Short mmCIF file of N, CA and C in Angstrom, two decimals:
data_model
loop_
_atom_site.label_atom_id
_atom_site.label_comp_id
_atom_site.label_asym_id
_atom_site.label_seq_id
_atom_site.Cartn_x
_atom_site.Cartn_y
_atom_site.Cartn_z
N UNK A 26 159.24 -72.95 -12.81
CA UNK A 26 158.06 -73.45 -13.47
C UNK A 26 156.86 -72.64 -13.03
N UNK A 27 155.68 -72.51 -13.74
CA UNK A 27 154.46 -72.01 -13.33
C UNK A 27 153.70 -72.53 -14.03
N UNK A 28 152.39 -72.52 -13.37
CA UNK A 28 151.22 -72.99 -13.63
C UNK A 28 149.97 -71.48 -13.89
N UNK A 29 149.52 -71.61 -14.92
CA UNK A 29 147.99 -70.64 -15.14
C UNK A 29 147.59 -71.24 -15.80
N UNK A 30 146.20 -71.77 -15.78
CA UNK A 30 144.93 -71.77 -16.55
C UNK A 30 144.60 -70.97 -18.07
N UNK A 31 145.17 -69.61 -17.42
CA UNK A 31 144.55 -68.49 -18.42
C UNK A 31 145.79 -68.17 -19.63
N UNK A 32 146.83 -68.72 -19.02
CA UNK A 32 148.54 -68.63 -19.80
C UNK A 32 148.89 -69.75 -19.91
N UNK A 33 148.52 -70.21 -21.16
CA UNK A 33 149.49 -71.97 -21.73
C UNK A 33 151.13 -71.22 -21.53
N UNK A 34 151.08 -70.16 -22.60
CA UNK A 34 153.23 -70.12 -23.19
C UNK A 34 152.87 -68.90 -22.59
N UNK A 35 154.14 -67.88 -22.19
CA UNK A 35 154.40 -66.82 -22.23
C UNK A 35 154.60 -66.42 -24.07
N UNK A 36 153.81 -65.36 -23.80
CA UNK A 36 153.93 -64.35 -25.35
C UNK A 36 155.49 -63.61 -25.27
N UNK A 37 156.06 -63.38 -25.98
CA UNK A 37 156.93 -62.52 -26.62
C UNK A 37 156.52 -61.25 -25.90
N UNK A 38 157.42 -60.58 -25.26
CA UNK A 38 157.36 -59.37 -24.38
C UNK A 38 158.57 -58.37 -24.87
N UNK A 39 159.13 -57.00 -24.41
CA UNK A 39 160.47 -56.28 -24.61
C UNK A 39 160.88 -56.56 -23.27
N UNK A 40 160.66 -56.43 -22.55
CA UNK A 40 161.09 -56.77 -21.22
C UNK A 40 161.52 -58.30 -20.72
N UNK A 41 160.79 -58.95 -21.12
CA UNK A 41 161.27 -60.29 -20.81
C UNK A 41 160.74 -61.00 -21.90
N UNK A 42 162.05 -61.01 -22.86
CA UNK A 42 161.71 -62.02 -24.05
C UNK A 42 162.49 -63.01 -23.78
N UNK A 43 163.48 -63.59 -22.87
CA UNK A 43 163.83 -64.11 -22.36
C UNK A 43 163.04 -65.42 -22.01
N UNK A 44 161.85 -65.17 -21.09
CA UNK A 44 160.77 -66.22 -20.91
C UNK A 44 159.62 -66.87 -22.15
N UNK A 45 159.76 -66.16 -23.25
CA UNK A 45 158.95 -66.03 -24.03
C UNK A 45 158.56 -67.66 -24.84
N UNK A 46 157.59 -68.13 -25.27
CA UNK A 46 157.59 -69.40 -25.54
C UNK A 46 157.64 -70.42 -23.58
N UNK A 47 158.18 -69.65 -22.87
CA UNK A 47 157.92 -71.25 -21.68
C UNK A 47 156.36 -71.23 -21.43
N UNK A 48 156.30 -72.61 -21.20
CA UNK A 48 154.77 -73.19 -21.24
C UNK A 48 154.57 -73.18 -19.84
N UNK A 49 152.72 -73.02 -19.43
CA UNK A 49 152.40 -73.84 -18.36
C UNK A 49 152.48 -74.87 -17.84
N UNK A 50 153.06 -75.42 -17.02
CA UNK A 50 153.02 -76.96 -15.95
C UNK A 50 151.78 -77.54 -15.85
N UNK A 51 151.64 -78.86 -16.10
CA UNK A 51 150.28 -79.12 -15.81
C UNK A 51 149.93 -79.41 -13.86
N UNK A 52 149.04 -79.13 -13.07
CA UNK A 52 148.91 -78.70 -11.92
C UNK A 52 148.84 -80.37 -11.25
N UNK A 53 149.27 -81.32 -11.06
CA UNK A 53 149.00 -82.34 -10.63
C UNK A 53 149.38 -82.93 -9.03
N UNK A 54 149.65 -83.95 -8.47
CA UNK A 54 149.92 -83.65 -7.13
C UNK A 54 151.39 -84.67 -7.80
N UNK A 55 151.41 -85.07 -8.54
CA UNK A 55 152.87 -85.72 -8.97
C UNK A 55 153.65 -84.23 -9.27
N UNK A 56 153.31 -83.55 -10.03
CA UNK A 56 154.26 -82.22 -10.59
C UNK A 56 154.32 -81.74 -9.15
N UNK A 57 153.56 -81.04 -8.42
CA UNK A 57 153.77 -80.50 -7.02
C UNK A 57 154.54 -81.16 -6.15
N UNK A 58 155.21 -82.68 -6.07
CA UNK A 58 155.55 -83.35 -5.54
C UNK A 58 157.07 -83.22 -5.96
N UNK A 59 157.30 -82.14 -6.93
CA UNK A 59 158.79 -82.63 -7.47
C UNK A 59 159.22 -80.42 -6.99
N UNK A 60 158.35 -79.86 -6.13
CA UNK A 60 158.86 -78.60 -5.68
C UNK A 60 158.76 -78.51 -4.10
N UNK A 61 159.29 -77.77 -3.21
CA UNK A 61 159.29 -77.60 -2.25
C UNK A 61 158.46 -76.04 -2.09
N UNK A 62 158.65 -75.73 -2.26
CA UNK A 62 157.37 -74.76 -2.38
C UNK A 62 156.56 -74.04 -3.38
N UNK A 63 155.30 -73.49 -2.88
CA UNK A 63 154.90 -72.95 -4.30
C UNK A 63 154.36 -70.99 -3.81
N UNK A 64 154.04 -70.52 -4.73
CA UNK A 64 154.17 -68.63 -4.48
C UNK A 64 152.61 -68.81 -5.32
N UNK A 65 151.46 -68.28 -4.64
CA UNK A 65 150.62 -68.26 -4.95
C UNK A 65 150.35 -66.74 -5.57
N UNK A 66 150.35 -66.38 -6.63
CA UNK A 66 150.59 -64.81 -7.33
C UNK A 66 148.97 -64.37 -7.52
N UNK A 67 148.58 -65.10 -8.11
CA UNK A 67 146.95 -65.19 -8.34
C UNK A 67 146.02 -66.41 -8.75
N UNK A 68 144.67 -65.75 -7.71
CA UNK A 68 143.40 -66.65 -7.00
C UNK A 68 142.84 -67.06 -8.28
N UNK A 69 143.30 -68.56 -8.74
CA UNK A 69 142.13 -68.37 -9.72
C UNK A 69 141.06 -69.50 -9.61
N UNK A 70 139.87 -69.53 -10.13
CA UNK A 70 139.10 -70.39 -9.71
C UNK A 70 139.36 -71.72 -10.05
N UNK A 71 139.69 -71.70 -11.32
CA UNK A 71 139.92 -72.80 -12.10
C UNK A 71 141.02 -73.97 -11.14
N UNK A 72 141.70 -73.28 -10.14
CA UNK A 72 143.12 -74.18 -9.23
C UNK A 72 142.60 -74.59 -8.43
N UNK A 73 142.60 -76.12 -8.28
CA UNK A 73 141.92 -76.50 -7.22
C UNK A 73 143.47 -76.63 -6.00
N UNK A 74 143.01 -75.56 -5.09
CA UNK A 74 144.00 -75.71 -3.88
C UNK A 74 143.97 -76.65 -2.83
N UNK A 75 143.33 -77.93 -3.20
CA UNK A 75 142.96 -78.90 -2.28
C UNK A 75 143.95 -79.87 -2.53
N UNK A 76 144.31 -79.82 -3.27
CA UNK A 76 146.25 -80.54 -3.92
C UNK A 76 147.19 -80.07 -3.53
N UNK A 77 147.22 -79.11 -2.52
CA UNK A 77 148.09 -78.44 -1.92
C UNK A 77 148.49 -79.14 -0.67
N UNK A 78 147.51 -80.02 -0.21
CA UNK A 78 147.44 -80.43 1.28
C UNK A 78 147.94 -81.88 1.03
N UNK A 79 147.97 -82.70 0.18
CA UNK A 79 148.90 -83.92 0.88
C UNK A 79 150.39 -83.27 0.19
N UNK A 80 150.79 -82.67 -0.13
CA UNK A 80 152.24 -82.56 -0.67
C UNK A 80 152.88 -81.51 1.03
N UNK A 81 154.25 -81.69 0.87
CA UNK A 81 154.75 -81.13 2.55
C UNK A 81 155.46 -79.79 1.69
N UNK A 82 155.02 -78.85 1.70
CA UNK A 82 155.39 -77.53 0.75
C UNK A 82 155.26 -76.53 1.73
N UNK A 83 155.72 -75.34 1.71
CA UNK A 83 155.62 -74.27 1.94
C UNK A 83 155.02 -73.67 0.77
N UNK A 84 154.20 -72.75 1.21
CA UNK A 84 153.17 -72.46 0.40
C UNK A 84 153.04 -70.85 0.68
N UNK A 85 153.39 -69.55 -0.26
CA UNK A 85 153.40 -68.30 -0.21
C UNK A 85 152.13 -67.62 -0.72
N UNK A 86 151.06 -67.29 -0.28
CA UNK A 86 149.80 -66.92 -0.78
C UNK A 86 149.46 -65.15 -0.58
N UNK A 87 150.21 -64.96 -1.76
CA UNK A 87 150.15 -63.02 -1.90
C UNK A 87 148.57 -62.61 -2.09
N UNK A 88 148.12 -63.74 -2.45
CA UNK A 88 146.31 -63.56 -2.84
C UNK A 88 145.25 -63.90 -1.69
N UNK A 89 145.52 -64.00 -0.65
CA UNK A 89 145.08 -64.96 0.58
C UNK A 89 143.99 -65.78 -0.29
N UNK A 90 144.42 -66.58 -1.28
CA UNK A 90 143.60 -67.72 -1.47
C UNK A 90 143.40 -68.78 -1.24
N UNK A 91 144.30 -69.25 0.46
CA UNK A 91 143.68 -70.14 0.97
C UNK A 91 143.26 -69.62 2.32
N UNK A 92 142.95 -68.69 2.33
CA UNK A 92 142.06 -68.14 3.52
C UNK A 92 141.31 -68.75 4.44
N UNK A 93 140.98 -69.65 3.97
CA UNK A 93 139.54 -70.64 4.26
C UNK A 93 140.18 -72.00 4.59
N UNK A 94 141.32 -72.28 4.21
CA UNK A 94 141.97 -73.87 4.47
C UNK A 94 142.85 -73.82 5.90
N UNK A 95 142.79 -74.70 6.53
CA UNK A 95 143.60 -74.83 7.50
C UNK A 95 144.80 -75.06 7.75
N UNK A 96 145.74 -74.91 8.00
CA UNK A 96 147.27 -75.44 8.15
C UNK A 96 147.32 -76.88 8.03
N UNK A 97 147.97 -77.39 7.45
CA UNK A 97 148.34 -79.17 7.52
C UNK A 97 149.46 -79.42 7.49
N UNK A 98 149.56 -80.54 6.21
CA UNK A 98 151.22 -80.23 6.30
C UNK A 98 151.75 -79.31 5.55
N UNK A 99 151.10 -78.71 4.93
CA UNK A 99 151.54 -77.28 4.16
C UNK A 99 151.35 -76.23 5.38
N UNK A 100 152.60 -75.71 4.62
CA UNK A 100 152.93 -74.74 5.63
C UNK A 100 152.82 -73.08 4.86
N UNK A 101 151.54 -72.62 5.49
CA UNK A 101 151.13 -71.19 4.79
C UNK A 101 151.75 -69.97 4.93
N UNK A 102 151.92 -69.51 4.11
CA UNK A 102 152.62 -67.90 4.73
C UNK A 102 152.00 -67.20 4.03
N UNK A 103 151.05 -65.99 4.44
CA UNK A 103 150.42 -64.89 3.65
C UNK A 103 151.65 -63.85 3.45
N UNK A 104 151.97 -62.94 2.27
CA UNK A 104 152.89 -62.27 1.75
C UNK A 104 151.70 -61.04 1.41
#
């Protein structure tokens, strides 16, 4: 599953038409509650990463976009 703001469906690609048509997830702390972790690909403003902290996730942040948040029960790993 994935979540973007800026990407409802994946478009039709040659490379991966495969994915084409899957939709965005809506970002909630119920939907986050049903993954064990999440891969943070890109910072966007629109995500509020403060829903990150009551769910118990491992959390992969290639964007250091939680730079600024502290460890809780999410468990951070910069990539």
């Amino acid at each position: 599953e994935f979540h973007d703001p800026l990407v409802p469906e994946i478009p039709s690609t040659r490379k991966y038409a495969h994915l084409a048509g899957k939709k965005s997830v809506p970002y909630t702390e119920e939907m986050l509650s049903a993954f064990q972790a999440v891969i943070i690909c890109t910072d966007h403003d629109a995500v509020d990463y403060d829903l990150l902290y009551p769910q118990d996730l491992l959390v992969i942040d290639t964007r250091n976009a939680l730079s600024d948040y502290p460890t809780s029960k999410a468990e951070i790993v910069k990539a």
